[in-house]
PDB file of C-alpha atoms in Angstrom:
ATOM      1  CA  MET A 975      93.864  31.927 104.061  1.00  0.00           C
ATOM      2  CA  CYS A 976      94.940  29.169 101.551  1.00  0.00           C
ATOM      3  CA  THR A 977      97.799  28.897  99.059  1.00  0.00           C
ATOM      4  CA  SER A 978      97.512  27.630  95.479  1.00  0.00           C
ATOM      5  CA  ILE A 979     100.270  26.662  93.028  1.00  0.00           C
ATOM      6  CA  LYS A 980     100.565  25.167  89.560  1.00  0.00           C
ATOM      7  CA  MET A 981     103.514  22.852  88.898  1.00  0.00           C
ATOM      8  CA  GLN A 982     104.469  21.351  85.540  1.00  0.00           C
ATOM      9  CA  ALA A 983     106.753  18.383  84.828  1.00  0.00           C
ATOM     10  CA  ALA A 984     109.139  17.883  81.915  1.00  0.00           C
ATOM     11  CA  ASP A 985     106.788  15.314  80.352  1.00  0.00           C
ATOM     12  CA  GLY A 986     103.961  17.871  80.335  1.00  0.00           C
ATOM     13  CA  ASN A 987     102.145  16.720  83.473  1.00  0.00           C
ATOM     14  CA  ILE A 988     100.392  19.623  85.205  1.00  0.00           C
ATOM     15  CA  LEU A 989      99.455  19.593  88.879  1.00  0.00           C
ATOM     16  CA  PHE A 990      97.134  22.216  90.321  1.00  0.00           C
ATOM     17  CA  ALA A 991      97.615  22.099  94.082  1.00  0.00           C
ATOM     18  CA  ARG A 992      96.512  23.961  97.183  1.00  0.00           C
ATOM     19  CA  THR A 993      96.359  24.150 100.938  1.00  0.00           C
ATOM     20  CA  MET A 994      92.894  24.605 102.442  1.00  0.00           C
ATOM     21  CA  ASP A 995      93.301  26.853 105.479  1.00  0.00           C
ATOM     22  CA  TRP A 996      90.084  27.210 107.434  1.00  0.00           C
ATOM     23  CA  ARG A 997      88.470  27.129 110.833  1.00  0.00           C
ATOM     24  CA  GLY A 998      85.424  25.300 112.179  1.00  0.00           C
ATOM     25  CA  ASN A 999      83.941  21.892 111.465  1.00  0.00           C
ATOM     26  CA  PHE A1000      84.433  21.461 107.725  1.00  0.00           C
ATOM     27  CA  THR A1001      85.326  17.792 107.109  1.00  0.00           C
ATOM     28  CA  PRO A1002      86.973  17.417 103.680  1.00  0.00           C
ATOM     29  CA  SER A1003      86.079  14.426 101.543  1.00  0.00           C
ATOM     30  CA  ALA A1004      86.898  13.248  98.048  1.00  0.00           C
ATOM     31  CA  ILE A1005      83.690  13.520  96.011  1.00  0.00           C
ATOM     32  CA  THR A1006      82.709  12.570  92.476  1.00  0.00           C
ATOM     33  CA  VAL A1007      79.586  13.607  90.610  1.00  0.00           C
ATOM     34  CA  PRO A1008      78.645  12.238  87.182  1.00  0.00           C
ATOM     35  CA  ALA A1009      77.911  14.136  84.024  1.00  0.00           C
ATOM     36  CA  GLY A1010      74.321  15.329  84.197  1.00  0.00           C
ATOM     37  CA  TYR A1011      74.404  16.096  87.938  1.00  0.00           C
ATOM     38  CA  SER A1012      71.395  18.307  88.737  1.00  0.00           C
ATOM     39  CA  TRP A1013      71.288  20.833  91.572  1.00  0.00           C
ATOM     40  CA  LYS A1014      69.337  23.924  92.651  1.00  0.00           C
ATOM     41  CA  THR A1015      70.921  27.264  93.454  1.00  0.00           C
ATOM     42  CA  VAL A1016      70.492  28.609  96.979  1.00  0.00           C
ATOM     43  CA  TYR A1017      69.760  32.137  95.753  1.00  0.00           C
ATOM     44  CA  ASN A1018      66.520  31.511  93.877  1.00  0.00           C
ATOM     45  CA  GLY A1019      66.188  27.756  93.407  1.00  0.00           C
ATOM     46  CA  LYS A1020      67.087  27.654  89.705  1.00  0.00           C
ATOM     47  CA  THR A1021      67.945  24.188  88.433  1.00  0.00           C
ATOM     48  CA  VAL A1022      71.462  23.707  87.069  1.00  0.00           C
ATOM     49  CA  VAL A1023      72.480  20.568  85.188  1.00  0.00           C
ATOM     50  CA  ASN A1024      76.250  20.080  84.989  1.00  0.00           C
ATOM     51  CA  PRO A1025      77.238  18.529  81.626  1.00  0.00           C
ATOM     52  CA  TYR A1026      80.635  17.306  82.889  1.00  0.00           C
ATOM     53  CA  ALA A1027      81.767  14.781  85.487  1.00  0.00           C
ATOM     54  CA  ILE A1028      83.839  16.084  88.439  1.00  0.00           C
ATOM     55  CA  LEU A1029      86.326  14.678  90.947  1.00  0.00           C
ATOM     56  CA  GLY A1030      87.283  16.994  93.788  1.00  0.00           C
ATOM     57  CA  VAL A1031      87.360  17.854  97.469  1.00  0.00           C
ATOM     58  CA  GLY A1032      84.371  19.205  99.340  1.00  0.00           C
ATOM     59  CA  HIS A1033      81.300  18.041 101.172  1.00  0.00           C
ATOM     60  CA  ASP A1034      77.652  17.310 100.534  1.00  0.00           C
ATOM     61  CA  LEU A1035      75.524  20.046 102.084  1.00  0.00           C
ATOM     62  CA  PRO A1036      72.417  18.393 103.585  1.00  0.00           C
ATOM     63  CA  ASN A1037      69.239  19.237 101.672  1.00  0.00           C
ATOM     64  CA  ILE A1038      71.182  21.552  99.339  1.00  0.00           C
ATOM     65  CA  HIS A1039      73.817  20.118  96.952  1.00  0.00           C
ATOM     66  CA  VAL A1040      77.441  19.039  96.657  1.00  0.00           C
ATOM     67  CA  ASP A1041      79.889  21.844  97.454  1.00  0.00           C
ATOM     68  CA  PHE A1042      83.326  21.589  95.781  1.00  0.00           C
ATOM     69  CA  SER A1043      86.249  23.559  97.169  1.00  0.00           C
ATOM     70  CA  ASP A1044      88.535  22.379  94.363  1.00  0.00           C
ATOM     71  CA  GLY A1045      88.707  19.642  91.747  1.00  0.00           C
ATOM     72  CA  VAL A1046      89.109  18.592  88.133  1.00  0.00           C
ATOM     73  CA  ASN A1047      86.568  17.634  85.497  1.00  0.00           C
ATOM     74  CA  GLU A1048      86.576  15.145  82.635  1.00  0.00           C
ATOM     75  CA  TYR A1049      88.232  17.705  80.301  1.00  0.00           C
ATOM     76  CA  GLY A1050      91.136  18.370  82.651  1.00  0.00           C
ATOM     77  CA  PHE A1051      89.808  21.799  83.638  1.00  0.00           C
ATOM     78  CA  SER A1052      90.430  22.613  87.300  1.00  0.00           C
ATOM     79  CA  ALA A1053      89.158  25.291  89.674  1.00  0.00           C
ATOM     80  CA  GLN A1054      89.637  26.272  93.305  1.00  0.00           C
ATOM     81  CA  LYS A1055      88.064  28.710  95.742  1.00  0.00           C
ATOM     82  CA  LEU A1056      90.184  30.657  98.237  1.00  0.00           C
ATOM     83  CA  THR A1057      89.414  33.279 100.855  1.00  0.00           C
ATOM     84  CA  PHE A1058      89.900  36.885  99.738  1.00  0.00           C
ATOM     85  CA  SER A1059      90.773  39.093 102.743  1.00  0.00           C
ATOM     86  CA  ASN A1060      87.389  40.830 103.034  1.00  0.00           C
ATOM     87  CA  LYS A1061      87.508  42.270  99.527  1.00  0.00           C
ATOM     88  CA  SER A1062      84.768  40.396  97.642  1.00  0.00           C
ATOM     89  CA  GLU A1063      82.020  42.631  96.285  1.00  0.00           C
ATOM     90  CA  TYR A1064      78.837  40.829  95.248  1.00  0.00           C
ATOM     91  CA  LEU A1065      75.583  41.965  93.684  1.00  0.00           C
ATOM     92  CA  THR A1066      72.525  42.711  95.789  1.00  0.00           C
ATOM     93  CA  ASN A1067      69.952  42.899  92.990  1.00  0.00           C
ATOM     94  CA  ALA A1068      69.726  40.269  90.268  1.00  0.00           C
ATOM     95  CA  SER A1069      69.371  41.362  86.664  1.00  0.00           C
ATOM     96  CA  ASN A1070      66.085  40.786  84.851  1.00  0.00           C
ATOM     97  CA  SER A1071      67.722  38.755  82.089  1.00  0.00           C
ATOM     98  CA  GLU A1072      66.653  35.124  81.806  1.00  0.00           C
ATOM     99  CA  ASN A1073      70.145  34.380  80.461  1.00  0.00           C
ATOM    100  CA  LYS A1074      71.776  35.220  83.810  1.00  0.00           C
ATOM    101  CA  LEU A1075      72.384  32.632  86.531  1.00  0.00           C
ATOM    102  CA  GLN A1076      72.554  33.916  90.102  1.00  0.00           C
ATOM    103  CA  LEU A1077      74.873  32.005  92.448  1.00  0.00           C
ATOM    104  CA  ALA A1078      76.157  32.276  95.976  1.00  0.00           C
ATOM    105  CA  ALA A1079      79.936  32.605  95.834  1.00  0.00           C
ATOM    106  CA  PHE A1080      80.454  29.205  97.470  1.00  0.00           C
ATOM    107  CA  GLU A1081      78.574  27.574  94.545  1.00  0.00           C
ATOM    108  CA  PHE A1082      80.763  29.085  91.838  1.00  0.00           C
ATOM    109  CA  THR A1083      83.439  26.356  91.904  1.00  0.00           C
ATOM    110  CA  THR A1084      80.812  23.633  91.561  1.00  0.00           C
ATOM    111  CA  TRP A1085      79.379  25.502  88.571  1.00  0.00           C
ATOM    112  CA  MET A1086      82.784  26.085  86.931  1.00  0.00           C
ATOM    113  CA  LEU A1087      83.876  22.467  87.217  1.00  0.00           C
ATOM    114  CA  GLY A1088      80.570  21.180  85.895  1.00  0.00           C
ATOM    115  CA  ASN A1089      80.186  23.592  82.994  1.00  0.00           C
ATOM    116  CA  CYS A1090      83.594  24.613  81.593  1.00  0.00           C
ATOM    117  CA  LYS A1091      86.069  22.730  79.378  1.00  0.00           C
ATOM    118  CA  SER A1092      88.920  25.239  79.607  1.00  0.00           C
ATOM    119  CA  VAL A1093      89.910  28.668  80.890  1.00  0.00           C
ATOM    120  CA  ALA A1094      88.863  30.209  77.568  1.00  0.00           C
ATOM    121  CA  ASP A1095      85.475  28.478  77.850  1.00  0.00           C
ATOM    122  CA  LEU A1096      85.094  29.801  81.397  1.00  0.00           C
ATOM    123  CA  ILE A1097      85.827  33.370  80.336  1.00  0.00           C
ATOM    124  CA  ASP A1098      83.251  33.138  77.530  1.00  0.00           C
ATOM    125  CA  LYS A1099      80.585  31.931  79.965  1.00  0.00           C
ATOM    126  CA  LEU A1100      81.231  34.414  82.781  1.00  0.00           C
ATOM    127  CA  VAL A1101      78.943  36.933  81.109  1.00  0.00           C
ATOM    128  CA  GLY A1102      76.021  34.745  82.195  1.00  0.00           C
ATOM    129  CA  ILE A1103      76.998  34.488  85.881  1.00  0.00           C
ATOM    130  CA  GLU A1104      76.127  36.813  88.758  1.00  0.00           C
ATOM    131  CA  LEU A1105      77.548  36.246  92.249  1.00  0.00           C
ATOM    132  CA  MET A1106      75.083  37.480  94.837  1.00  0.00           C
ATOM    133  CA  ASN A1107      74.904  38.426  98.474  1.00  0.00           C
ATOM    134  CA  ASP A1108      71.993  36.965 100.408  1.00  0.00           C
ATOM    135  CA  GLU A1109      69.899  40.092 101.058  1.00  0.00           C
ATOM    136  CA  PHE A1110      67.106  38.888  98.745  1.00  0.00           C
ATOM    137  CA  SER A1111      67.996  35.195  98.540  1.00  0.00           C
ATOM    138  CA  ALA A1112      65.622  32.343  99.279  1.00  0.00           C
ATOM    139  CA  PHE A1113      68.256  30.788 101.583  1.00  0.00           C
ATOM    140  CA  LYS A1114      70.447  32.856 103.908  1.00  0.00           C
ATOM    141  CA  PHE A1115      73.993  31.700 103.199  1.00  0.00           C
ATOM    142  CA  GLY A1116      75.910  34.547 104.892  1.00  0.00           C
ATOM    143  CA  ARG A1117      79.025  36.222 103.548  1.00  0.00           C
ATOM    144  CA  ASN A1118      81.303  34.048 101.397  1.00  0.00           C
ATOM    145  CA  ASP A1119      84.454  36.158 101.054  1.00  0.00           C
ATOM    146  CA  LEU A1120      86.072  34.307  98.166  1.00  0.00           C
ATOM    147  CA  HIS A1121      88.079  34.621  94.995  1.00  0.00           C
ATOM    148  CA  PHE A1122      88.942  31.818  92.590  1.00  0.00           C
ATOM    149  CA  SER A1123      91.726  30.253  90.563  1.00  0.00           C
ATOM    150  CA  ALA A1124      91.321  28.171  87.402  1.00  0.00           C
ATOM    151  CA  CYS A1125      93.719  26.184  85.220  1.00  0.00           C
ATOM    152  CA  ASP A1126      93.499  23.914  82.178  1.00  0.00           C
ATOM    153  CA  THR A1127      95.573  21.393  80.226  1.00  0.00           C
ATOM    154  CA  THR A1128      97.262  24.145  78.180  1.00  0.00           C
ATOM    155  CA  GLY A1129      98.855  25.407  81.397  1.00  0.00           C
ATOM    156  CA  ARG A1130      96.905  28.669  81.350  1.00  0.00           C
ATOM    157  CA  ILE A1131      96.041  29.860  84.853  1.00  0.00           C
ATOM    158  CA  VAL A1132      93.840  32.791  85.849  1.00  0.00           C
ATOM    159  CA  SER A1133      92.444  34.358  88.973  1.00  0.00           C
ATOM    160  CA  ILE A1134      88.791  35.440  89.117  1.00  0.00           C
ATOM    161  CA  GLU A1135      88.009  38.234  91.570  1.00  0.00           C
ATOM    162  CA  PRO A1136      84.478  39.486  92.436  1.00  0.00           C
ATOM    163  CA  LEU A1137      84.939  43.255  92.417  1.00  0.00           C
ATOM    164  CA  ASP A1138      82.233  45.913  92.203  1.00  0.00           C
ATOM    165  CA  GLY A1139      79.678  43.234  91.317  1.00  0.00           C
ATOM    166  CA  LYS A1140      81.728  41.992  88.346  1.00  0.00           C
ATOM    167  CA  LEU A1141      83.919  38.930  87.833  1.00  0.00           C
ATOM    168  CA  VAL A1142      87.373  40.261  86.952  1.00  0.00           C
ATOM    169  CA  VAL A1143      89.767  37.826  85.246  1.00  0.00           C
ATOM    170  CA  LEU A1144      93.509  38.214  85.817  1.00  0.00           C
ATOM    171  CA  GLU A1145      96.161  36.235  83.956  1.00  0.00           C
ATOM    172  CA  ASN A1146      98.589  34.693  86.467  1.00  0.00           C
ATOM    173  CA  PRO A1147     102.164  34.397  85.145  1.00  0.00           C
ATOM    174  CA  VAL A1148     103.504  33.413  88.592  1.00  0.00           C
ATOM    175  CA  ALA A1149     101.120  30.425  88.972  1.00  0.00           C
ATOM    176  CA  VAL A1150     100.769  31.125  92.702  1.00  0.00           C
ATOM    177  CA  VAL A1151      97.696  32.506  94.497  1.00  0.00           C
ATOM    178  CA  THR A1152      97.056  33.361  98.134  1.00  0.00           C
ATOM    179  CA  ASN A1153      94.442  35.670  99.671  1.00  0.00           C
ATOM    180  CA  ALA A1154      95.723  39.201  99.284  1.00  0.00           C
ATOM    181  CA  PRO A1155      93.793  41.652  97.082  1.00  0.00           C
ATOM    182  CA  ILE A1156      95.454  43.626  94.278  1.00  0.00           C
ATOM    183  CA  PHE A1157      97.443  40.915  92.519  1.00  0.00           C
ATOM    184  CA  GLU A1158      99.671  43.508  90.817  1.00  0.00           C
ATOM    185  CA  ARG A1159     100.857  44.696  94.229  1.00  0.00           C
ATOM    186  CA  GLU A1160     101.866  41.137  95.157  1.00  0.00           C
ATOM    187  CA  LEU A1161     103.941  40.928  91.980  1.00  0.00           C
ATOM    188  CA  GLU A1162     105.695  44.159  92.913  1.00  0.00           C
ATOM    189  CA  LYS A1163     106.601  42.733  96.312  1.00  0.00           C
ATOM    190  CA  LEU A1164     107.791  39.479  94.722  1.00  0.00           C
ATOM    191  CA  ALA A1165     110.176  41.457  92.508  1.00  0.00           C
ATOM    192  CA  GLU A1166     112.276  42.182  95.612  1.00  0.00           C
ATOM    193  CA  TYR A1167     113.113  38.463  95.762  1.00  0.00           C
ATOM    194  CA  LEU A1168     113.279  37.540  92.049  1.00  0.00           C
ATOM    195  CA  ASP A1169     114.503  39.193  88.856  1.00  0.00           C
ATOM    196  CA  LEU A1170     111.291  38.683  86.909  1.00  0.00           C
ATOM    197  CA  THR A1171     111.496  38.153  83.150  1.00  0.00           C
ATOM    198  CA  GLY A1172     108.993  39.107  80.501  1.00  0.00           C
ATOM    199  CA  GLN A1173     108.713  35.507  79.313  1.00  0.00           C
ATOM    200  CA  PRO A1174     109.065  32.314  81.387  1.00  0.00           C
ATOM    201  CA  ILE A1175     112.339  30.405  81.032  1.00  0.00           C
ATOM    202  CA  HIS A1176     110.329  27.175  81.159  1.00  0.00           C
ATOM    203  CA  GLU A1177     107.032  26.089  82.690  1.00  0.00           C
ATOM    204  CA  ASN A1178     108.085  26.694  86.330  1.00  0.00           C
ATOM    205  CA  ARG A1179     110.573  29.533  85.832  1.00  0.00           C
ATOM    206  CA  ILE A1180     109.650  33.209  85.702  1.00  0.00           C
ATOM    207  CA  SER A1181     112.987  34.796  86.662  1.00  0.00           C
ATOM    208  CA  THR A1182     116.562  34.990  85.462  1.00  0.00           C
ATOM    209  CA  GLY A1183     117.596  32.527  88.188  1.00  0.00           C
ATOM    210  CA  ASN A1184     119.950  35.089  89.729  1.00  0.00           C
ATOM    211  CA  PHE A1185     119.309  35.314  93.475  1.00  0.00           C
ATOM    212  CA  SER A1186     122.565  37.082  94.347  1.00  0.00           C
ATOM    213  CA  GLY A1187     121.948  39.932  96.775  1.00  0.00           C
ATOM    214  CA  LYS A1188     118.265  39.125  97.190  1.00  0.00           C
ATOM    215  CA  PRO A1189     116.722  39.011 100.687  1.00  0.00           C
ATOM    216  CA  VAL A1190     115.720  35.764 102.371  1.00  0.00           C
ATOM    217  CA  TRP A1191     112.017  35.131 101.882  1.00  0.00           C
ATOM    218  CA  PRO A1192     109.645  35.916 104.790  1.00  0.00           C
ATOM    219  CA  GLY A1193     108.713  33.194 107.248  1.00  0.00           C
ATOM    220  CA  GLY A1194     105.250  34.222 108.443  1.00  0.00           C
ATOM    221  CA  PHE A1195     101.779  33.052 107.418  1.00  0.00           C
ATOM    222  CA  THR A1196     100.376  36.303 106.050  1.00  0.00           C
ATOM    223  CA  PRO A1197      99.050  36.083 102.468  1.00  0.00           C
ATOM    224  CA  THR A1198     102.031  38.013 101.117  1.00  0.00           C
ATOM    225  CA  SER A1199     104.560  35.906 103.042  1.00  0.00           C
ATOM    226  CA  ARG A1200     103.062  32.677 101.751  1.00  0.00           C
ATOM    227  CA  PHE A1201     102.819  34.061  98.210  1.00  0.00           C
ATOM    228  CA  ILE A1202     106.503  35.014  98.151  1.00  0.00           C
ATOM    229  CA  ARG A1203     107.671  31.802  99.815  1.00  0.00           C
ATOM    230  CA  ALA A1204     105.716  29.533  97.453  1.00  0.00           C
ATOM    231  CA  ALA A1205     106.798  31.497  94.370  1.00  0.00           C
ATOM    232  CA  VAL A1206     110.493  31.474  95.306  1.00  0.00           C
ATOM    233  CA  LEU A1207     110.523  27.779  96.223  1.00  0.00           C
ATOM    234  CA  ARG A1208     108.688  26.925  93.002  1.00  0.00           C
ATOM    235  CA  GLU A1209     111.263  28.976  91.114  1.00  0.00           C
ATOM    236  CA  ARG A1210     114.260  27.380  92.804  1.00  0.00           C
ATOM    237  CA  GLY A1211     112.977  23.800  92.825  1.00  0.00           C
ATOM    238  CA  ILE A1212     114.014  21.036  90.460  1.00  0.00           C
ATOM    239  CA  PHE A1213     112.147  20.499  87.190  1.00  0.00           C
ATOM    240  CA  PRO A1214     110.137  17.300  87.888  1.00  0.00           C
ATOM    241  CA  LYS A1215     110.382  14.576  85.260  1.00  0.00           C
ATOM    242  CA  ASN A1216     106.858  13.129  85.507  1.00  0.00           C
ATOM    243  CA  GLU A1217     103.675  13.089  87.562  1.00  0.00           C
ATOM    244  CA  THR A1218     105.127  11.000  90.405  1.00  0.00           C
ATOM    245  CA  GLN A1219     108.075  13.336  90.901  1.00  0.00           C
ATOM    246  CA  ASN A1220     105.804  16.340  90.411  1.00  0.00           C
ATOM    247  CA  VAL A1221     103.632  15.257  93.346  1.00  0.00           C
ATOM    248  CA  ILE A1222     106.700  14.860  95.570  1.00  0.00           C
ATOM    249  CA  GLU A1223     108.166  18.268  94.719  1.00  0.00           C
ATOM    250  CA  THR A1224     104.772  19.977  94.946  1.00  0.00           C
ATOM    251  CA  TRP A1225     104.159  18.524  98.397  1.00  0.00           C
ATOM    252  CA  HIS A1226     107.475  19.833  99.686  1.00  0.00           C
ATOM    253  CA  ILE A1227     106.514  23.322  98.536  1.00  0.00           C
ATOM    254  CA  LEU A1228     103.106  22.964 100.190  1.00  0.00           C
ATOM    255  CA  ASN A1229     104.925  22.002 103.401  1.00  0.00           C
ATOM    256  CA  SER A1230     106.407  25.507 103.473  1.00  0.00           C
ATOM    257  CA  VAL A1231     102.999  27.223 103.515  1.00  0.00           C
ATOM    258  CA  THR A1232     101.043  24.705 105.629  1.00  0.00           C
ATOM    259  CA  VAL A1233      99.575  26.368 108.734  1.00  0.00           C
ATOM    260  CA  PRO A1234      99.811  24.260 111.927  1.00  0.00           C
ATOM    261  CA  ARG A1235      97.191  24.380 114.632  1.00  0.00           C
ATOM    262  CA  SER A1236      97.820  26.902 117.385  1.00  0.00           C
ATOM    263  CA  ASP A1237      96.377  27.607 120.829  1.00  0.00           C
ATOM    264  CA  SER A1238      97.292  31.275 120.707  1.00  0.00           C
ATOM    265  CA  ARG A1239      98.080  32.565 117.203  1.00  0.00           C
ATOM    266  CA  SER A1240      94.843  31.793 115.348  1.00  0.00           C
ATOM    267  CA  ASP A1241      92.009  29.280 115.086  1.00  0.00           C
ATOM    268  CA  THR A1242      92.812  28.837 111.382  1.00  0.00           C
ATOM    269  CA  SER A1243      94.926  25.889 110.242  1.00  0.00           C
ATOM    270  CA  THR A1244      95.493  23.805 107.108  1.00  0.00           C
ATOM    271  CA  LEU A1245      92.607  21.318 107.054  1.00  0.00           C
ATOM    272  CA  TYR A1246      93.976  19.540 104.007  1.00  0.00           C
ATOM    273  CA  ARG A1247      96.366  19.729 101.049  1.00  0.00           C
ATOM    274  CA  SER A1248      95.242  18.553  97.632  1.00  0.00           C
ATOM    275  CA  ALA A1249      96.437  18.427  94.045  1.00  0.00           C
ATOM    276  CA  VAL A1250      94.800  17.362  90.815  1.00  0.00           C
ATOM    277  CA  SER A1251      96.625  16.095  87.740  1.00  0.00           C
ATOM    278  CA  LEU A1252      95.060  17.752  84.725  1.00  0.00           C
ATOM    279  CA  ASP A1253      96.136  15.077  82.245  1.00  0.00           C
ATOM    280  CA  SER A1254      95.514  11.878  84.254  1.00  0.00           C
ATOM    281  CA  ARG A1255      92.469  13.354  86.110  1.00  0.00           C
ATOM    282  CA  ARG A1256      93.810  12.098  89.456  1.00  0.00           C
ATOM    283  CA  LEU A1257      93.223  13.689  92.842  1.00  0.00           C
ATOM    284  CA  TYR A1258      95.834  13.587  95.604  1.00  0.00           C
ATOM    285  CA  LEU A1259      94.449  14.377  99.066  1.00  0.00           C
ATOM    286  CA  GLN A1260      96.112  14.637 102.478  1.00  0.00           C
ATOM    287  CA  ARG A1261      94.134  15.633 105.565  1.00  0.00           C
ATOM    288  CA  TYR A1262      95.730  17.411 108.519  1.00  0.00           C
ATOM    289  CA  ASP A1263      95.688  14.354 110.798  1.00  0.00           C
ATOM    290  CA  ASP A1264      96.963  11.897 108.189  1.00  0.00           C
ATOM    291  CA  PHE A1265     100.565  11.428 107.017  1.00  0.00           C
ATOM    292  CA  SER A1266      99.428   9.530 103.917  1.00  0.00           C
ATOM    293  CA  ILE A1267      98.465  11.022 100.560  1.00  0.00           C
ATOM    294  CA  VAL A1268      95.389   9.224  99.213  1.00  0.00           C
ATOM    295  CA  THR A1269      94.967   8.983  95.441  1.00  0.00           C
ATOM    296  CA  TYR A1270      91.605   8.980  93.618  1.00  0.00           C
ATOM    297  CA  GLN A1271      90.928   8.532  89.909  1.00  0.00           C
ATOM    298  CA  LEU A1272      88.125  10.157  87.912  1.00  0.00           C
TER     299      LEU A1272
END
């Protein structure tokens, strides 16, 4: 599961926020790594040296390396990984090119944050990345069914989907991501609730603002329901003045897509909510069992 949104304030502040919906024993922590952080890939043990410092949420995998789920780097570039509804298609056989880097999908966010200054920089460098399954890997890491979202200080946001062994980049005019495949189909469903425009009205507006005769948004926790709910609330919310107000408004939208624990519905719940400010390089983190939002500075 998981829901991701970008929110922009009138003063230009950009927040890239998300819920982390997961099951199991993952304990989220705020983590920083310095520029020059060195790590080895789990696929074939290649050494990667990240040029850029990172602040984000994740955990340190014992005897492996730091694993970021989301974060921001020193250039204000941000990336997140989200589950992808059993649609990820990875490579089995690595290419023979020495210019290609083979990664497990769970490592891709750590690589992006440590090696890219912007979305444009990321797109240029994707030609050198291969996301692999573990059939011939040195370390068996299982199936990581993921896709990714990335944003930079210009406000540009894209989704990256592993399809047919390739990394497909999709521009995201809605600035909302969940877990459903076929992003174009999600936009078609959203059009039932919004009169979409060709150009945004301002940074957080993608519709005419006319909601007359439109249906009430769905209340469930399916990927499509969360996508529509987050997009409509983002559309109808106030235009925050600055970073402080942006955090408050963003958190209220995240409240609408946060998945509570359940004894019967599912073993998946929202382990944490986080947001990074792309201009101030701050991280805001709230764990499921904590009412407070803790702030960290890169």
